[in-house]
Coordinates of N, CA, C and O and ligand atoms in Angstrom, one line a residue:
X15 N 27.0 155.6 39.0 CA 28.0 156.6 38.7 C 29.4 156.1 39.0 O 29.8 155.5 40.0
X16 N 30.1 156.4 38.0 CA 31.7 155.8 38.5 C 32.4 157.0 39.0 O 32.9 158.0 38.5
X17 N 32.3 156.6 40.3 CA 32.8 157.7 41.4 C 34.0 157.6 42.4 O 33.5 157.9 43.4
X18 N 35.2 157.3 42.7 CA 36.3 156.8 43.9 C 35.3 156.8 44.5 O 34.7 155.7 44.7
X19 N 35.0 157.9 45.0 CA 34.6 158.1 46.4 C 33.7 157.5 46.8 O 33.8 156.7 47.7
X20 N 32.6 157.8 45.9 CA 31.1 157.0 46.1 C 31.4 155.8 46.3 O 30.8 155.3 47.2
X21 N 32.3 154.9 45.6 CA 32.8 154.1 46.0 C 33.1 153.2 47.3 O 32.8 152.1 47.7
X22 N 33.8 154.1 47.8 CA 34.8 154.4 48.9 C 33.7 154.4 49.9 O 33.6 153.7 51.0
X23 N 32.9 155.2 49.5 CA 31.4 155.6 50.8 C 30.7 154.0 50.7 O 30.5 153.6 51.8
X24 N 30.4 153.5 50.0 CA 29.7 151.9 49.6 C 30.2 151.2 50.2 O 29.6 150.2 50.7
X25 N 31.5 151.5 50.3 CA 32.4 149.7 50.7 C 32.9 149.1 49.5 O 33.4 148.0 49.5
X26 N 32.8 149.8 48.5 CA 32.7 148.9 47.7 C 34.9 149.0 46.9 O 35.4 148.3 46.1
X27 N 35.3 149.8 47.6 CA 36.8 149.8 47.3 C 37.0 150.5 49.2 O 36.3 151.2 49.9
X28 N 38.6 149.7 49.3 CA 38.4 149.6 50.9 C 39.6 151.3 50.8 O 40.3 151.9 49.9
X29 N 39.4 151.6 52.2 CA 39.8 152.5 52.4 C 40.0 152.9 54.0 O 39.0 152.8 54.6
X30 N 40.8 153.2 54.6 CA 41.2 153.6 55.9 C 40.4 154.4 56.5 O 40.6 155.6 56.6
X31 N 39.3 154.0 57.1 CA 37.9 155.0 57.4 C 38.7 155.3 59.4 O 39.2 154.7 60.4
X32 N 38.4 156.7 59.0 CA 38.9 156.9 61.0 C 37.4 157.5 61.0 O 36.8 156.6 61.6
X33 N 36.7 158.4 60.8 CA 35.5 158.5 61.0 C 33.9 158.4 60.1 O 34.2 158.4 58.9
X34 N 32.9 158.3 60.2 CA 31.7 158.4 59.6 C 30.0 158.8 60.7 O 29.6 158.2 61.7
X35 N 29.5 159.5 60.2 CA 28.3 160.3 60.5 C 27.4 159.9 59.6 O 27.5 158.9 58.9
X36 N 26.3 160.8 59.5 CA 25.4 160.4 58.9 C 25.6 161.8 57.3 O 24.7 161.9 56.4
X37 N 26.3 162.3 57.3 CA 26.8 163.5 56.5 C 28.5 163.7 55.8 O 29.1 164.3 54.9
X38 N 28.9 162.8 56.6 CA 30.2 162.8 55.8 C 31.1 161.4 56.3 O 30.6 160.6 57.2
X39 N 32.4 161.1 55.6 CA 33.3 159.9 56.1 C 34.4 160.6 55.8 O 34.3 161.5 55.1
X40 N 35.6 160.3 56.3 CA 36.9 160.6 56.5 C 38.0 159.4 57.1 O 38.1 158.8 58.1
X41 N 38.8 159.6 55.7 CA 39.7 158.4 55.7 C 41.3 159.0 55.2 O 41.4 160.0 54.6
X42 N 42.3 158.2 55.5 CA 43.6 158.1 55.1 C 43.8 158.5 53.4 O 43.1 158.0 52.5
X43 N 44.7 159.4 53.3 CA 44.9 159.9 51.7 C 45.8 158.6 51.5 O 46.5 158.1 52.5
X44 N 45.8 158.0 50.4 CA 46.5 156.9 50.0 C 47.5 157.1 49.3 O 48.1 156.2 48.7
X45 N 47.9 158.7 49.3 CA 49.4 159.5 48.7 C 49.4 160.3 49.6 O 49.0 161.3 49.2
X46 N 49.6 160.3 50.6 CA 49.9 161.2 51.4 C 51.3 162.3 51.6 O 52.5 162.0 51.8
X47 N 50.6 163.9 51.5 CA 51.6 164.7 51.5 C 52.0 165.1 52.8 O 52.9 166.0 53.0
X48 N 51.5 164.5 53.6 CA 52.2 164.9 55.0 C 51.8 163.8 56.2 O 50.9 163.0 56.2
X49 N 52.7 164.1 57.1 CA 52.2 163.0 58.2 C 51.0 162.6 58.5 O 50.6 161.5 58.6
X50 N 50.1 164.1 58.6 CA 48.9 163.4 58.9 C 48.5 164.1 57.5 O 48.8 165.3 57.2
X51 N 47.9 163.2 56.6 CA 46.6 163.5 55.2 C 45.5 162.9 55.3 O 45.8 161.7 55.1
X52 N 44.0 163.2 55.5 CA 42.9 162.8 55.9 C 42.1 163.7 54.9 O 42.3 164.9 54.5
X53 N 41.0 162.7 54.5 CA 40.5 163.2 53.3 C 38.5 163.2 53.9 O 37.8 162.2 54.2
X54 N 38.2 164.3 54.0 CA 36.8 164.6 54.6 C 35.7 164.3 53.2 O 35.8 164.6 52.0
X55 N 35.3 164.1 53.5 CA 34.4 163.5 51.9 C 33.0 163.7 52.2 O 32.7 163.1 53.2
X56 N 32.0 164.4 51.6 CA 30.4 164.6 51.8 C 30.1 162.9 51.0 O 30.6 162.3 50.1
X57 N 28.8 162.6 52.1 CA 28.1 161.2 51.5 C 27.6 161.6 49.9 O 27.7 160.9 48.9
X58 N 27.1 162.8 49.9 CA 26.0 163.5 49.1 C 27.5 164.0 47.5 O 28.3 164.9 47.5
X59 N 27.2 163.2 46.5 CA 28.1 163.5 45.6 C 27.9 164.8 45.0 O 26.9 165.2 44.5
X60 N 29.1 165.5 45.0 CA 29.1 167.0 44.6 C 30.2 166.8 43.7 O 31.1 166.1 44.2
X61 N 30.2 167.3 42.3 CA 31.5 167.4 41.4 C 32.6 168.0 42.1 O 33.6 167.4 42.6
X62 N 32.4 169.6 42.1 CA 33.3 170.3 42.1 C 33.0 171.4 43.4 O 31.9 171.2 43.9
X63 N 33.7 172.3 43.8 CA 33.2 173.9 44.9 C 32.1 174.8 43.7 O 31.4 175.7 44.0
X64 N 32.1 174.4 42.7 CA 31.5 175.4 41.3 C 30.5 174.7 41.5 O 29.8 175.5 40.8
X65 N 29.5 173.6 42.0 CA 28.5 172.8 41.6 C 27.6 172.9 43.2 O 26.5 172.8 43.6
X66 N 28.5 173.1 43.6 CA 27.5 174.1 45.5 C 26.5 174.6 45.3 O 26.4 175.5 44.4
X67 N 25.3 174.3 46.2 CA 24.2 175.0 45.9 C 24.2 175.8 47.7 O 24.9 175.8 48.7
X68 N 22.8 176.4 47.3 CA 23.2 177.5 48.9 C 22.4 176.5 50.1 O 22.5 176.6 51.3
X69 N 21.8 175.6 49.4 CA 21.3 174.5 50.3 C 22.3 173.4 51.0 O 21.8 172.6 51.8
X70 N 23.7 173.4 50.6 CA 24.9 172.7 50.8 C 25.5 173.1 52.2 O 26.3 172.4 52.9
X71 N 24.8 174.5 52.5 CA 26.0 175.4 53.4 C 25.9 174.4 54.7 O 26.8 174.2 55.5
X72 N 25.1 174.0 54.8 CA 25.2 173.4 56.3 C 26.5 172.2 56.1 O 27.5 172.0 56.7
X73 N 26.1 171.7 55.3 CA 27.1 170.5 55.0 C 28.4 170.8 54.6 O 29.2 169.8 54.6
X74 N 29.0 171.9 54.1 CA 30.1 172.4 54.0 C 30.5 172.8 55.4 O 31.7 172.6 55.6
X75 N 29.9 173.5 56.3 CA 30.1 173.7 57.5 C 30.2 173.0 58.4 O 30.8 173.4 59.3
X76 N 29.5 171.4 58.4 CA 30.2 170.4 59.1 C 30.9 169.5 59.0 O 31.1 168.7 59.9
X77 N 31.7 169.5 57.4 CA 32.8 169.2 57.1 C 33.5 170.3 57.7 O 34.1 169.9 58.7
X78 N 33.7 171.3 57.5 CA 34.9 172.5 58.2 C 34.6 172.0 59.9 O 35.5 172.0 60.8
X79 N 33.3 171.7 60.2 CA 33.3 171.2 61.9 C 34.2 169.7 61.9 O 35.0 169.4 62.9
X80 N 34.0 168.8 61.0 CA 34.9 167.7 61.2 C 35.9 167.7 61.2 O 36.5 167.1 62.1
X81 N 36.6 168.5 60.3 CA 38.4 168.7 60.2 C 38.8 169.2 61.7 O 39.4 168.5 62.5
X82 N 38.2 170.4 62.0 CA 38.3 171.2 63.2 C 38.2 169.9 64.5 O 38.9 170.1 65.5
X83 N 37.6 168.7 64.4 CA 37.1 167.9 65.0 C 38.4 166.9 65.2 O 39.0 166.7 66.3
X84 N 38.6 166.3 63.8 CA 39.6 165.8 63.7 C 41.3 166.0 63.9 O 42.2 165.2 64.4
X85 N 41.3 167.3 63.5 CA 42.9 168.1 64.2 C 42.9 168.0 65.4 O 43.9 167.8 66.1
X86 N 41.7 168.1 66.0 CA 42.0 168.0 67.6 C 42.3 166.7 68.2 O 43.1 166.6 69.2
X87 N 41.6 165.5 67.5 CA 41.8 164.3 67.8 C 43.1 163.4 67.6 O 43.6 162.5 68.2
X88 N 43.6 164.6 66.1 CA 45.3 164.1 65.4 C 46.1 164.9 66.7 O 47.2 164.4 66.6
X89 N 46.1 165.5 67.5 CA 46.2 166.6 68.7 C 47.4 167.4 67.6 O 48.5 167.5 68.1
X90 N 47.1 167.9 66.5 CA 47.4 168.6 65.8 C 47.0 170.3 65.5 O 47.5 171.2 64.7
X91 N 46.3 170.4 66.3 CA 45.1 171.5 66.1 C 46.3 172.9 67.0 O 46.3 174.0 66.4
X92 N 46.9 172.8 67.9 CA 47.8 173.7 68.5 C 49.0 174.2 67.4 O 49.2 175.4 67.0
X93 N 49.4 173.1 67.0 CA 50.8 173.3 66.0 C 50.4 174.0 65.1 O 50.9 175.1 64.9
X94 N 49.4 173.5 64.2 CA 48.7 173.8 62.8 C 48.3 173.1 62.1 O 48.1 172.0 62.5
X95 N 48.1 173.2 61.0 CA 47.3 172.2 60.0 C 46.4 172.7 58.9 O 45.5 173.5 59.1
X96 N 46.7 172.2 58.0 CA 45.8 172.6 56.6 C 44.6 172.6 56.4 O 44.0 171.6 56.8
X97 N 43.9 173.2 55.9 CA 42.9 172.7 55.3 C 42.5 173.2 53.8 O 42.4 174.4 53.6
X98 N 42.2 172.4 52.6 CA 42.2 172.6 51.3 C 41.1 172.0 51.1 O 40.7 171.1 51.7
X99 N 40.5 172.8 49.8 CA 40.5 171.7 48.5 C 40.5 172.3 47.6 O 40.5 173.6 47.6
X100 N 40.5 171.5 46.2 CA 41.3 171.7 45.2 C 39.9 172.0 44.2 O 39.1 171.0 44.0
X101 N 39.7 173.1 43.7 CA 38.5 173.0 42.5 C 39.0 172.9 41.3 O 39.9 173.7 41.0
X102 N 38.5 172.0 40.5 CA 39.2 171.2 39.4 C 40.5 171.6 38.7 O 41.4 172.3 39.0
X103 N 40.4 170.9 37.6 CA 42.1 170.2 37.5 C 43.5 171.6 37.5 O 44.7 171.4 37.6
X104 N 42.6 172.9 37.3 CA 44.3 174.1 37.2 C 44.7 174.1 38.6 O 45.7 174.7 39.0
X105 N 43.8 173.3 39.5 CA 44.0 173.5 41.0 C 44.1 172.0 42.3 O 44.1 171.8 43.6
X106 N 44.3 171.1 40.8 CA 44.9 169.7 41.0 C 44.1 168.9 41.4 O 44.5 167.8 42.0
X107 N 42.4 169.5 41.0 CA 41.3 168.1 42.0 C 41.4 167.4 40.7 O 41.3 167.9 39.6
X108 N 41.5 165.8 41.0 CA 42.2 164.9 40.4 C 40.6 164.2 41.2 O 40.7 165.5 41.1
X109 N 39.7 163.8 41.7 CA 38.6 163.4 41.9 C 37.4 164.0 42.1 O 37.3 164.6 43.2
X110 N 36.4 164.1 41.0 CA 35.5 164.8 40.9 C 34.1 164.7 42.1 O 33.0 165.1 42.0
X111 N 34.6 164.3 42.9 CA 33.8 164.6 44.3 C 34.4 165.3 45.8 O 35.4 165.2 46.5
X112 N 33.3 166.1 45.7 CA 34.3 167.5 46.4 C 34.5 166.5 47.8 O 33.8 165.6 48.3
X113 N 36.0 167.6 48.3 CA 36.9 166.7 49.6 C 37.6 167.7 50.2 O 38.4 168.5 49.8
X114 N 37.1 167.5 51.5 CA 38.3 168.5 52.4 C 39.9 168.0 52.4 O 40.0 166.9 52.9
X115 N 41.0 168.3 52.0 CA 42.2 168.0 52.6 C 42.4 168.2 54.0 O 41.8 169.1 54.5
X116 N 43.0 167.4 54.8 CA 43.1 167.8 56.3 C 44.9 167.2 56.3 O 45.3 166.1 56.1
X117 N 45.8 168.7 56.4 CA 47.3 168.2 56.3 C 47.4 169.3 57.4 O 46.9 170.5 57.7
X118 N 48.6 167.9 58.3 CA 49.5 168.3 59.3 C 50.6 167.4 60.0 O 50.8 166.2 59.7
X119 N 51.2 168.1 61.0 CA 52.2 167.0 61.2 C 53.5 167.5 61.0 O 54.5 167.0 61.5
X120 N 53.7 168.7 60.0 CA 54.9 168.9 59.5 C 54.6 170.5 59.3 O 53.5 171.0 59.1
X121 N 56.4 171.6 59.2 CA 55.5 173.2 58.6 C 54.8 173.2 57.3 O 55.0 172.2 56.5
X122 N 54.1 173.9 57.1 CA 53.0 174.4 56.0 C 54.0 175.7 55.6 O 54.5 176.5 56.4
X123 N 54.1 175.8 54.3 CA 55.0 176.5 53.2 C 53.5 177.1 52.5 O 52.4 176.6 52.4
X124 N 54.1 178.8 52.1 CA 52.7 179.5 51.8 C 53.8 180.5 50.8 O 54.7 181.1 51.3
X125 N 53.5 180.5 49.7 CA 52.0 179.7 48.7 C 52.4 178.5 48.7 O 53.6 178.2 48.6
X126 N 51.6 177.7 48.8 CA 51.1 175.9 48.0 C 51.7 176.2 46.6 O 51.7 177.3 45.9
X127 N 52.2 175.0 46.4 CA 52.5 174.5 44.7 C 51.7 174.6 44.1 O 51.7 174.3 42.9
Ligands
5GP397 P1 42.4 166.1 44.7 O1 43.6 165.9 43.9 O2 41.1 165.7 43.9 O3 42.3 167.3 45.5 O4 42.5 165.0 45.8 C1 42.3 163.6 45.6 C2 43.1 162.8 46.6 O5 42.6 161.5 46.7 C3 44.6 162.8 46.3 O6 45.3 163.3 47.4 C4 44.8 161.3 46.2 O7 46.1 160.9 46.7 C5 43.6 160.6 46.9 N1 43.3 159.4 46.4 C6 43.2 159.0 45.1 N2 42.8 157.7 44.9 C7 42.6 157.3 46.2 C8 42.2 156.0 46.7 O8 41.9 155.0 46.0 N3 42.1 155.9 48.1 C9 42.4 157.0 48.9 N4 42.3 156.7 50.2 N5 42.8 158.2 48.5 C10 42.9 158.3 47.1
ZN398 ZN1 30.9 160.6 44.2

């Protein structure tokens, strides 16, 4: 499958890995919108949030536990910090493997672009 991500999960294109489990990896956004942008990624390739099955929930829940995990470690977690993702393209997911955004570092403006 020609995948970034799957990719990215392989080794096979390099990427700024700060963590990995047996369920997800989380690396450096390589455009980043804010000081800190970390991109939470399931191993398990999923298109889109539309392609979720209800057997997913755990694994959606410990991506939302990694970010949670991660803000604390960016010691971001007091200030604030984002968390997104984008379901396809009217809502700017530009990589068809679903991904947590993890943005912080700077204020957060509401609504989003
Ligand atoms: P989306 O637009 O699908 O919600 O988010 C995709 C994100 O992946 C974008 O923020 C984009 O900057 C990031 N991205 C695209 N290509 C690469 C890459 O090759 N490496 C990394 N680390 N991030 C990428
Ligand atoms: Zn993939």
């Amino acid at each position: 499958m020609d995948c970034l991500f799957c990719k990215i999960i392989k080794g096979e294109i390099p990427a700024k890995l700060i963590y990995r489990d047996d369920y997800v990896v989380a690396f450096d956004d390589i455009n980043p919108q804010a000081p800190h942008h970390k991109l939470i990624v399931p191993l398990k390739h999923i298109d889109t949030l539309n392609a979720l099955h209800i057997e997913d929930n755990e694994l959606i829940g410990h991506m939302m536990q990694t970010a949670k995990m991660l803000a604390k470690n960016l010691n971001i977690d007091e200030e604030g910090y984002r968390v997104v993702m984008n379901c396809n393209a009217g809502a700017g997911q530009t990589v068809f493997h679903i991904h947590l955004h993890l943005l912080g570092g700077r204020q957060m403006i509401w609504p989003p672009g």
